[in-house]
Coordinates of C-alpha atoms in Angstrom, one line a residue:
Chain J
X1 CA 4.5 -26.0 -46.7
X2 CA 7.6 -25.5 -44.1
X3 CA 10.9 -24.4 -43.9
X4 CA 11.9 -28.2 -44.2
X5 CA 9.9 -28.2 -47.7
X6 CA 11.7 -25.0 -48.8
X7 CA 15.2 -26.3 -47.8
X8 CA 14.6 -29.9 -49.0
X9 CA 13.0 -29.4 -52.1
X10 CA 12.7 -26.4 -53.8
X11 CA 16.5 -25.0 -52.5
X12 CA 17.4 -28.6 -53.7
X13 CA 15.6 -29.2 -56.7
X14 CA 18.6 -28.4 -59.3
X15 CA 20.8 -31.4 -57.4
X16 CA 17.8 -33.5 -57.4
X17 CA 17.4 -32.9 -61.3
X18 CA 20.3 -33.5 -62.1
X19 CA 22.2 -37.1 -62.7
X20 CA 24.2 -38.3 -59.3
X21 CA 25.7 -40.9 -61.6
X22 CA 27.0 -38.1 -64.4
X23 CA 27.9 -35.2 -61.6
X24 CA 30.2 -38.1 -60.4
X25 CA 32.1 -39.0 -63.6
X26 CA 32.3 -35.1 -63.6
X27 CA 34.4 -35.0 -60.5
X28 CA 36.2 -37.9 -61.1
X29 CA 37.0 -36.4 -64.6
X30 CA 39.2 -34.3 -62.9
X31 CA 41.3 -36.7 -61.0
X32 CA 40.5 -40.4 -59.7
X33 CA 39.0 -40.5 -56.1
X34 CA 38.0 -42.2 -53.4
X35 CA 34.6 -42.6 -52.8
X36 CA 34.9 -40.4 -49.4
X37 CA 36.4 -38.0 -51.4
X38 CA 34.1 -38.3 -54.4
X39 CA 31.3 -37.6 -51.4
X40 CA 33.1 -34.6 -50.2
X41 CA 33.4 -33.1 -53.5
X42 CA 29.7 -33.9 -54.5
X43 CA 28.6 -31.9 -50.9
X44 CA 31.1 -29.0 -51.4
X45 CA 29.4 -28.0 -54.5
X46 CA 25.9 -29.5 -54.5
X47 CA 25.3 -31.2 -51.8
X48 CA 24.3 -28.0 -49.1
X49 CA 21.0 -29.1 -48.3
X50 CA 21.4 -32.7 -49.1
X51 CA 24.7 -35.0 -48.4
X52 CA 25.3 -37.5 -50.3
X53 CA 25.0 -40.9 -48.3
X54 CA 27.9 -43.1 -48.5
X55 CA 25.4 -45.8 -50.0
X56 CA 24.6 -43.9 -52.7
X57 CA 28.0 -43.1 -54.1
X58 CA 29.0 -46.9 -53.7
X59 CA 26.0 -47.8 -55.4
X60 CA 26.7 -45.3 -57.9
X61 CA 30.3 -46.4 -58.8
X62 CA 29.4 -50.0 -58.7
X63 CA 26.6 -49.0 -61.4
X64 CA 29.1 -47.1 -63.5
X65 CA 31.6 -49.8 -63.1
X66 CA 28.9 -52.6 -64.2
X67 CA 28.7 -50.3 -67.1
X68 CA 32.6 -49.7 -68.1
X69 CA 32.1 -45.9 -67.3
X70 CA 34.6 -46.1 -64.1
X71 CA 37.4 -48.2 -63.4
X72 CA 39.5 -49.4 -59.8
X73 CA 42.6 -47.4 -60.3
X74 CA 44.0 -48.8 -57.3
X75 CA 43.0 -50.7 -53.9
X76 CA 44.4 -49.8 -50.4
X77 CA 43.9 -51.9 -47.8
X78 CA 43.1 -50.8 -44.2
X79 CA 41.6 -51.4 -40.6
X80 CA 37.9 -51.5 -42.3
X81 CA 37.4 -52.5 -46.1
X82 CA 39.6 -51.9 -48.6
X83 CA 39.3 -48.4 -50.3
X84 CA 38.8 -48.3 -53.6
X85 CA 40.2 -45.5 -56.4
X86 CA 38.1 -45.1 -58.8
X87 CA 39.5 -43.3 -62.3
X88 CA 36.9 -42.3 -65.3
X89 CA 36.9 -44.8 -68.9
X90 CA 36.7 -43.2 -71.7
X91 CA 33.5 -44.2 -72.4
X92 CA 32.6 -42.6 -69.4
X93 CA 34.2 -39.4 -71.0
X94 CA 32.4 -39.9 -74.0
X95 CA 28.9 -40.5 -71.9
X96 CA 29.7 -37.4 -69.9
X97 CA 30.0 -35.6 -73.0
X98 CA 26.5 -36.9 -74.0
X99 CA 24.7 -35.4 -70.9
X100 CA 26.3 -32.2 -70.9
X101 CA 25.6 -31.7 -74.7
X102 CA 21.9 -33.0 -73.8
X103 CA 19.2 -30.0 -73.0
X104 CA 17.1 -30.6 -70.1
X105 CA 12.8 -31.3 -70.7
X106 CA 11.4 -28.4 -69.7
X107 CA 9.1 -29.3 -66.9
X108 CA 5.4 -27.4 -66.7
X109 CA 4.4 -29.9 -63.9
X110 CA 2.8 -27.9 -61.6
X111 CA 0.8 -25.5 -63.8
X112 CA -0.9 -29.3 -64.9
X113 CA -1.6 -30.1 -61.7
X114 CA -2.9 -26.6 -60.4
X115 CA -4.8 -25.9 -64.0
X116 CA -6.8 -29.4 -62.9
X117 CA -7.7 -28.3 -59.8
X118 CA -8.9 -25.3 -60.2
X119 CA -10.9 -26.8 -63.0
X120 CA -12.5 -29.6 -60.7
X121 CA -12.9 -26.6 -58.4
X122 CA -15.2 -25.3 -60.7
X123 CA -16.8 -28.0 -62.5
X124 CA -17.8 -28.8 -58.6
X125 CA -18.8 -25.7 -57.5
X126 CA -16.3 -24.9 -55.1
X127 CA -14.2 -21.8 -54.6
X128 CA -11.6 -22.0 -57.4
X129 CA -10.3 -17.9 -56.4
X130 CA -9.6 -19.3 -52.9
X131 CA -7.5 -21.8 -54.4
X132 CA -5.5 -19.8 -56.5
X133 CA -4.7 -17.2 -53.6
X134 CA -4.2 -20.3 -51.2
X135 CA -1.3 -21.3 -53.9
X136 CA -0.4 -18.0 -54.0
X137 CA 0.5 -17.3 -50.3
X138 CA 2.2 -20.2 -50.2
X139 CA 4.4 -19.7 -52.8
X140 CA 5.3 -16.3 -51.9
X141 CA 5.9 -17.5 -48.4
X142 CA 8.5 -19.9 -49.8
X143 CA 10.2 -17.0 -51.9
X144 CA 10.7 -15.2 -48.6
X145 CA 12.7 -18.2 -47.4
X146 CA 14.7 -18.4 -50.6
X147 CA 14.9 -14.8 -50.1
X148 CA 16.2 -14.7 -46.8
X149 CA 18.6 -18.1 -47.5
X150 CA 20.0 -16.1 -50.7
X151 CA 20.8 -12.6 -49.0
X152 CA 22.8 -14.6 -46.3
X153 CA 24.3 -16.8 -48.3
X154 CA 27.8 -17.3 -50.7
X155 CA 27.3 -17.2 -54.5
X156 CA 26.4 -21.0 -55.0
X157 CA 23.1 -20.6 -52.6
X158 CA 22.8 -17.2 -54.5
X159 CA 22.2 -19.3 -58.1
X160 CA 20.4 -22.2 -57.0
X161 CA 18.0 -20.0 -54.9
X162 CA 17.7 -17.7 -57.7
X163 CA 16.8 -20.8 -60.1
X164 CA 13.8 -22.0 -57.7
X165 CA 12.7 -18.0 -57.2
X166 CA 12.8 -17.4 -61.2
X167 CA 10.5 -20.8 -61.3
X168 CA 7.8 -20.1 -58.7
X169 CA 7.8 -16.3 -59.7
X170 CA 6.7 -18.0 -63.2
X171 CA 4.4 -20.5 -61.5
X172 CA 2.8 -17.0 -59.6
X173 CA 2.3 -15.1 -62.8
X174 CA 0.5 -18.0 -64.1
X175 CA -1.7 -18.3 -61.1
X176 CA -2.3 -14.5 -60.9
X177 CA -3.5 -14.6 -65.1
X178 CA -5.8 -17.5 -64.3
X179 CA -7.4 -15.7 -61.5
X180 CA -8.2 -12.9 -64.0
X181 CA -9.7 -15.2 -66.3
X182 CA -11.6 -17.2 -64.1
X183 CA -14.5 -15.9 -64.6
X184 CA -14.4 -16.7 -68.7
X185 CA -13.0 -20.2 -67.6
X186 CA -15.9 -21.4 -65.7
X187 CA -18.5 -20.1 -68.9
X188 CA -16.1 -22.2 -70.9
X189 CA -16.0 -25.6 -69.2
X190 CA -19.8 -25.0 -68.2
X191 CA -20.7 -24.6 -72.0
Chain W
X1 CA 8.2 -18.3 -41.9
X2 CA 9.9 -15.8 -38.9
X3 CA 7.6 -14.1 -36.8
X4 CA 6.6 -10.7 -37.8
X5 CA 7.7 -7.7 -36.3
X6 CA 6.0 -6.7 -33.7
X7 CA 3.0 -8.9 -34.2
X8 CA 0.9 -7.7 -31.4
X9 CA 2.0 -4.0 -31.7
X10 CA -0.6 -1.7 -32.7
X11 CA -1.3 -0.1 -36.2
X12 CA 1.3 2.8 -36.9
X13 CA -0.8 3.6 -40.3
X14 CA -4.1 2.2 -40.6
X15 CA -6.5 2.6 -43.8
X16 CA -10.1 1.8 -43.0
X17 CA -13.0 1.8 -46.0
X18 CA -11.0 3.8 -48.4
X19 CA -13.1 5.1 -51.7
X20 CA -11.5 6.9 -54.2
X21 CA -12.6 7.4 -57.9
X22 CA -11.1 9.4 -61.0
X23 CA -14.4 10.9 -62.2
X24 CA -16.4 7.9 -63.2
X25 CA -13.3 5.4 -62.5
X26 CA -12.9 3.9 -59.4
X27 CA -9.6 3.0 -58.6
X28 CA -10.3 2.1 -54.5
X29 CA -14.0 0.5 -53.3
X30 CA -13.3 -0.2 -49.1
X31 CA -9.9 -1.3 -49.0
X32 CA -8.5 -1.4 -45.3
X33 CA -4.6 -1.6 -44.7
X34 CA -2.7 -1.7 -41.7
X35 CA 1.1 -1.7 -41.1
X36 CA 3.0 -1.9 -37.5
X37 CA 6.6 -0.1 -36.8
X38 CA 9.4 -1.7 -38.9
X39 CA 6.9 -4.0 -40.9
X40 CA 7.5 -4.3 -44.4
X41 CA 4.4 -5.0 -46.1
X42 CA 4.0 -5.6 -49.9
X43 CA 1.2 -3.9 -51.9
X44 CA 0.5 -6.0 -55.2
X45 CA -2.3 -6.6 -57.8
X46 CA -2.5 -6.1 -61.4
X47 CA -2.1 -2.8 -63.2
X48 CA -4.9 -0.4 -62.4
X49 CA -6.1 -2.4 -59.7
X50 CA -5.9 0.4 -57.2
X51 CA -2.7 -0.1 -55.5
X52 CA -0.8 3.3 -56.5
X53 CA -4.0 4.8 -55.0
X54 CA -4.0 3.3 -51.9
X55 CA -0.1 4.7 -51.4
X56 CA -1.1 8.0 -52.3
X57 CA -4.3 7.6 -49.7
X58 CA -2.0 6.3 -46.9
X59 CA 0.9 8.6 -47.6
X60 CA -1.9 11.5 -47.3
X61 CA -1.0 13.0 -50.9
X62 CA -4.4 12.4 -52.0
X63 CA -7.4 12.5 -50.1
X64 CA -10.1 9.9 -50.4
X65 CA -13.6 10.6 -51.3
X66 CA -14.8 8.8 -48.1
X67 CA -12.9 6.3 -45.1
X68 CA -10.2 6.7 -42.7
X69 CA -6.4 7.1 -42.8
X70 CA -5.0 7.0 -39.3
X71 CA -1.3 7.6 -38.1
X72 CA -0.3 7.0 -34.9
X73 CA -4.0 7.0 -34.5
X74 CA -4.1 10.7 -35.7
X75 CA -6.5 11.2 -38.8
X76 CA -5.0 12.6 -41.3
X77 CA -7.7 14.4 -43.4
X78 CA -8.4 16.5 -40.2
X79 CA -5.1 17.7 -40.1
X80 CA -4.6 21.6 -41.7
X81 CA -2.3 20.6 -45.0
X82 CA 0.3 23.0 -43.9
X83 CA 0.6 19.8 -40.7
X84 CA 0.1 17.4 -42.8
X85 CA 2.8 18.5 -45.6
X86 CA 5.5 19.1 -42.3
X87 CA 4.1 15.3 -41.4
X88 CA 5.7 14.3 -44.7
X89 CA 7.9 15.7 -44.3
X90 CA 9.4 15.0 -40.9
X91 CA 8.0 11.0 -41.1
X92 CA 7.7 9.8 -44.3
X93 CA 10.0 8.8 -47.1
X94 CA 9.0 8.0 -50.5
X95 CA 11.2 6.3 -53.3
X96 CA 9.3 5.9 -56.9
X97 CA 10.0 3.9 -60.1
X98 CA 12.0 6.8 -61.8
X99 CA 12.2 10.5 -62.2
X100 CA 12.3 11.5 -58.6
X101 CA 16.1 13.5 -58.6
X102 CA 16.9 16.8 -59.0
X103 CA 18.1 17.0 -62.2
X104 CA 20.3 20.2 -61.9
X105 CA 21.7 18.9 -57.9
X106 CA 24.3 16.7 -56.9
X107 CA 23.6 13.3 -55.8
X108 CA 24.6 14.7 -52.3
X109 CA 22.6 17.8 -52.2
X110 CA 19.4 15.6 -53.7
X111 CA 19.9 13.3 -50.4
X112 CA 20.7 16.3 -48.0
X113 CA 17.5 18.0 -49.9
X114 CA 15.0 16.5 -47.4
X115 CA 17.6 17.5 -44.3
X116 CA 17.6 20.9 -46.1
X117 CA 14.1 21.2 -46.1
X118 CA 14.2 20.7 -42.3
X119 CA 16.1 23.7 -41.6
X120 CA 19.4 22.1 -41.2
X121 CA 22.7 23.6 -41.9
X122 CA 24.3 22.9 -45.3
X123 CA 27.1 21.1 -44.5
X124 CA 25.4 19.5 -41.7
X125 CA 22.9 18.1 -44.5
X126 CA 25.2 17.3 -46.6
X127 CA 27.8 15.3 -44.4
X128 CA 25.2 13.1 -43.2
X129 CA 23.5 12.8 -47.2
X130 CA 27.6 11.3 -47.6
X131 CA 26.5 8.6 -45.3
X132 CA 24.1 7.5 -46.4
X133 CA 25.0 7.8 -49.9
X134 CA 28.5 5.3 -48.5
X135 CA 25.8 3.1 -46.9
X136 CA 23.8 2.5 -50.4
X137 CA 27.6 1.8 -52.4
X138 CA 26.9 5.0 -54.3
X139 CA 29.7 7.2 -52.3
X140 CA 31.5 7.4 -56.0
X141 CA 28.3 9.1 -58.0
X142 CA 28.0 12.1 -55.1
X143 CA 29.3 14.9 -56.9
X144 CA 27.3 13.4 -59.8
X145 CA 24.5 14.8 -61.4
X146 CA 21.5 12.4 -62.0
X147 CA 22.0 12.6 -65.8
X148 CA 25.3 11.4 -65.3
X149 CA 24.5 8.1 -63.5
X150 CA 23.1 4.4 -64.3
X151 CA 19.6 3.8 -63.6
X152 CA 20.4 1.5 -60.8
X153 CA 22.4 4.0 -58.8
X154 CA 19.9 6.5 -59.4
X155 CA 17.8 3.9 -57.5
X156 CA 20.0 4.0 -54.7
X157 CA 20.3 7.4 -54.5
X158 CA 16.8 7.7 -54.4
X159 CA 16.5 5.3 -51.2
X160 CA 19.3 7.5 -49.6
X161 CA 17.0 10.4 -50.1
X162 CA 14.3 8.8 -48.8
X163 CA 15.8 7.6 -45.6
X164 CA 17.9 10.6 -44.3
X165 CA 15.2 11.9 -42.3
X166 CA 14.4 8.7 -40.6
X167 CA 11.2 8.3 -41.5
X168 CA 9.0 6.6 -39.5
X169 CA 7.1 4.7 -43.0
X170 CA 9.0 4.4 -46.0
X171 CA 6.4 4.5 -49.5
X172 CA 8.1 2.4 -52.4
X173 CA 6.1 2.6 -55.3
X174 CA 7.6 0.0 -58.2
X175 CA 10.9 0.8 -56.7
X176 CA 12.5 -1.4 -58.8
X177 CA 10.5 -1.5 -62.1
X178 CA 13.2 0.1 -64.2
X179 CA 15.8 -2.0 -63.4
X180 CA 17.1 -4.9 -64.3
X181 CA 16.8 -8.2 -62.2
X182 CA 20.8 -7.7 -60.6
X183 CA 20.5 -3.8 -60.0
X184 CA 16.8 -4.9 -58.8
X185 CA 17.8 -7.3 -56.2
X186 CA 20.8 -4.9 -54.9
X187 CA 18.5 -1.8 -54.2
X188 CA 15.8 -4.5 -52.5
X189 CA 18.4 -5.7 -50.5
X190 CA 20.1 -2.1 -49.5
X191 CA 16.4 -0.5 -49.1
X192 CA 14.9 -3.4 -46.6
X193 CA 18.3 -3.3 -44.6
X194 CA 18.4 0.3 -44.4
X195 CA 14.7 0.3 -43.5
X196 CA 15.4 -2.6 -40.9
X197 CA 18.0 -0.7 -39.6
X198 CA 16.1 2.0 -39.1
X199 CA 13.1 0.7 -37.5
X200 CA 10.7 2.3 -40.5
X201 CA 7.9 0.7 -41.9
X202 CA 7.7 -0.1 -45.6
X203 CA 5.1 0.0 -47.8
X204 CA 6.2 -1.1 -50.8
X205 CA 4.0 -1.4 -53.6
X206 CA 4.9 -4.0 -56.6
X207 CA 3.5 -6.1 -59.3
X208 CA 6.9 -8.5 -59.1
X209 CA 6.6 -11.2 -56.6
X210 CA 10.5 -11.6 -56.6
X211 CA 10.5 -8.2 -55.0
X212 CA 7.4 -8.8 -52.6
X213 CA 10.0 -11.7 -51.3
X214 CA 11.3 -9.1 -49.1
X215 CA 8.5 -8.0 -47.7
X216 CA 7.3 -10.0 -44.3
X217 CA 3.7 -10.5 -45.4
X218 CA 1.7 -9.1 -48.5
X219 CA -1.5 -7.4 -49.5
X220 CA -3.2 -8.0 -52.6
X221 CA -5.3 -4.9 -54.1
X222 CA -8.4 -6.7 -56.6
X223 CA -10.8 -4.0 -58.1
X224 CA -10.0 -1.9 -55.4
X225 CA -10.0 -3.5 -52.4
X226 CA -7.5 -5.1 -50.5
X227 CA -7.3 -8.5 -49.1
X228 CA -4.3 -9.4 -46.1
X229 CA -2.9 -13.1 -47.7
X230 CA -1.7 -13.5 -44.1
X231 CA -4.3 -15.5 -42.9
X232 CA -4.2 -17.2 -46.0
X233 CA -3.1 -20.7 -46.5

């Protein structure tokens, strides 16, 4: 895993989460924009290690204008295409409403996928404490870059690296409890 | 990942073999550790694992039953204790998990305590303890007793105290296992910039990988040995 890992994903992985579609009726709840503004607002807050690409916000707004959440407020014609204003519905209000009132699905994806290894590890005889210490190191070495980012950076890197450190620190306890237990886990899957 | 400090430079504390056992317990069975100047190296393992040991082996406050402790390739068990104590003196710092102030002193005379220790002047001591008691955001709590203070800025006066002298290695043992995750992350932040700073060495012993995050690298202490993860992965 490199630094490009640590920026792209795990730095990233709240924006990534989250909705594109509904962080846009967000901004535009607060005024109707352009789409090079809507862009500009999405980076500002969100988009630090990931821009948005100008495809994806018109994509976006022709979605949520297929689907009555946006409307053209206004058109204004220039040298290249016309630039659209887009405004929020209400029922893109009232869909907003829905998503922020909706709790996230907690996601215990990677314990499932390390718990199988390391039990193919030892169904197959291999070394399931290297494993676990391989996982380790690596996911300490990426807390040191979320470490590093965080202590040299403004409030919103502060909270979004704290979210991935608080997950991998969790992820770490987990892999240090299962390397106490391994031994008991191999008599149990042997038996 | 940066490139650690000084990655060719040779050991400044080195731990070869280590045993050490509490009557029938043993708490370290061959564990080697090596640090370089300005390193800052995290100790971790489960509780009772051995890692509290090995700090007290390497910081020379208690002597193994059998191996090797070098410092600046000096052994330490063959130094008379009256050298080894001035050693500790003059070139190691040590902040613990809690209970490590004067009660009955100022914040400023428990960071000018070390300085004081030294030989030097009162008010000598005690301007720089002001320092570095402005450099850990705790200038306000100086004429403060440690009763009268939060937890977290006992912390931080703690660090002052233990890097007045300079030391040339740092021991942090659970330096921030009374505090809670904000005052937590303040003190690991003030201590490793101090320490960087500095130039000293830390050897910072935890169980919480959110505060091993600082370190450069880490070792992890299993049934009394230790194992570098360096080369791992």
């Amino acid at each position: 895993m490199h630094a490009d890992y640590a920026r792209g994903v795990y730095a990233a992985c709240i924006v990534l989460a989250m909705s594109i579609s509904h962080t846009l009726l967000g901004l535009l709840q607060a005024g109707p924009r352009h789409g090079y503004d809507l862009k500009r607002a999405f980076d500002a807050h969100f988009g630090q290690d990931r821009p948005l690409h100008y495809g994806q916000v018109y994509s976006t707004m022709s979605r949520l204008l297929k689907n009555g959440l946006v409307e053209v407020e206004g058109r204004e014609p220039g040298g290249g295409p016309e630039r659209k204003r887009y405004a929020i519905t209400d029922a893109g209000v009232t869909d907003l409403d829905d998503w922020l009132g909706r709790p996230e699905k907690p996601e215990p994806y990677l314990q499932s996928v390390l718990y199988a290894k390391v039990v193919i590890s030892l169904l197959t005889g291999r070394d399931a404490s290297a494993l676990l210490d391989t996982q380790r190191a690596e996911h300490l070495r990426l807390m040191r870059e979320l470490t590093r980012r965080k202590i040299g950076g403004d409030l919103a890197d502060q909270l979004v690296c704290d979210h991935a450190l608080f997950h991998l620190e969790a992820d770490l306890r987990w892999l240090e409890l299962t390397t106490a237990r391994l031994d008991r886990l191999a008599s149990e899957i042997h038996t | 990942m940066n490139e650690e400090p000084g990655a060719d430079a040779p050991a400044l504390l080195a731990a070869t073999e280590l045993h050490k056992s509490y009557g029938a317990t043993p708490a370290l069975a061959g564990a080697d550790f090596a640090i370089r100047a300005g390193e800052v190296v995290a100790v971790m393992g489960p509780s009772g694992s051995g890692k509290s040991t090995l700090l007290h082996c390497l910081a020379g406050i208690v002597p193994p039953d059998s191996g090797s402790v070098r410092y600046q390739g000096r052994e330490l068990s063959s130094l008379p204790d009256a050298e080894r104590s001035a050693l500790r003196r003059a070139d190691f710092g040590f902040v613990f998990q809690f209970g490590q102030l004067v009660p009955e002193l100022t914040c400023v005379e428990n960071v000018a305590l070390p300085l004081r220790l030294t030989g030097i002047a009162r008010r000598a001591a005690e301007a720089r303890a002001a320092e570095w008691l402005e450099r850990l955001e705790v200038a306000d709590v100086r004429h403060h007793r440690p009763g009268q203070i939060s937890g977290g800025q006992g912390q931080r006066v703690a660090v002052a105290r233990a890097l007045v002298n300079n030391p040339r290695v740092l021991f942090a043992d659970e330096p921030t296992g009374a505090l809670d995750s904000l005052n937590g992350e303040r003190v690991m932040q003030l201590l490793v910039a101090a320490a960087r700073d500095t130039g000293a060495a830390v050897v910072l012993v935890t169980h919480e990988s959110r505060v091993a995050a600082y370190s450069d690298r880490e070792v992890v202490v299993r049934d009394g040995r230790a194992r570098d993860m360096a080369g791992v992965a």
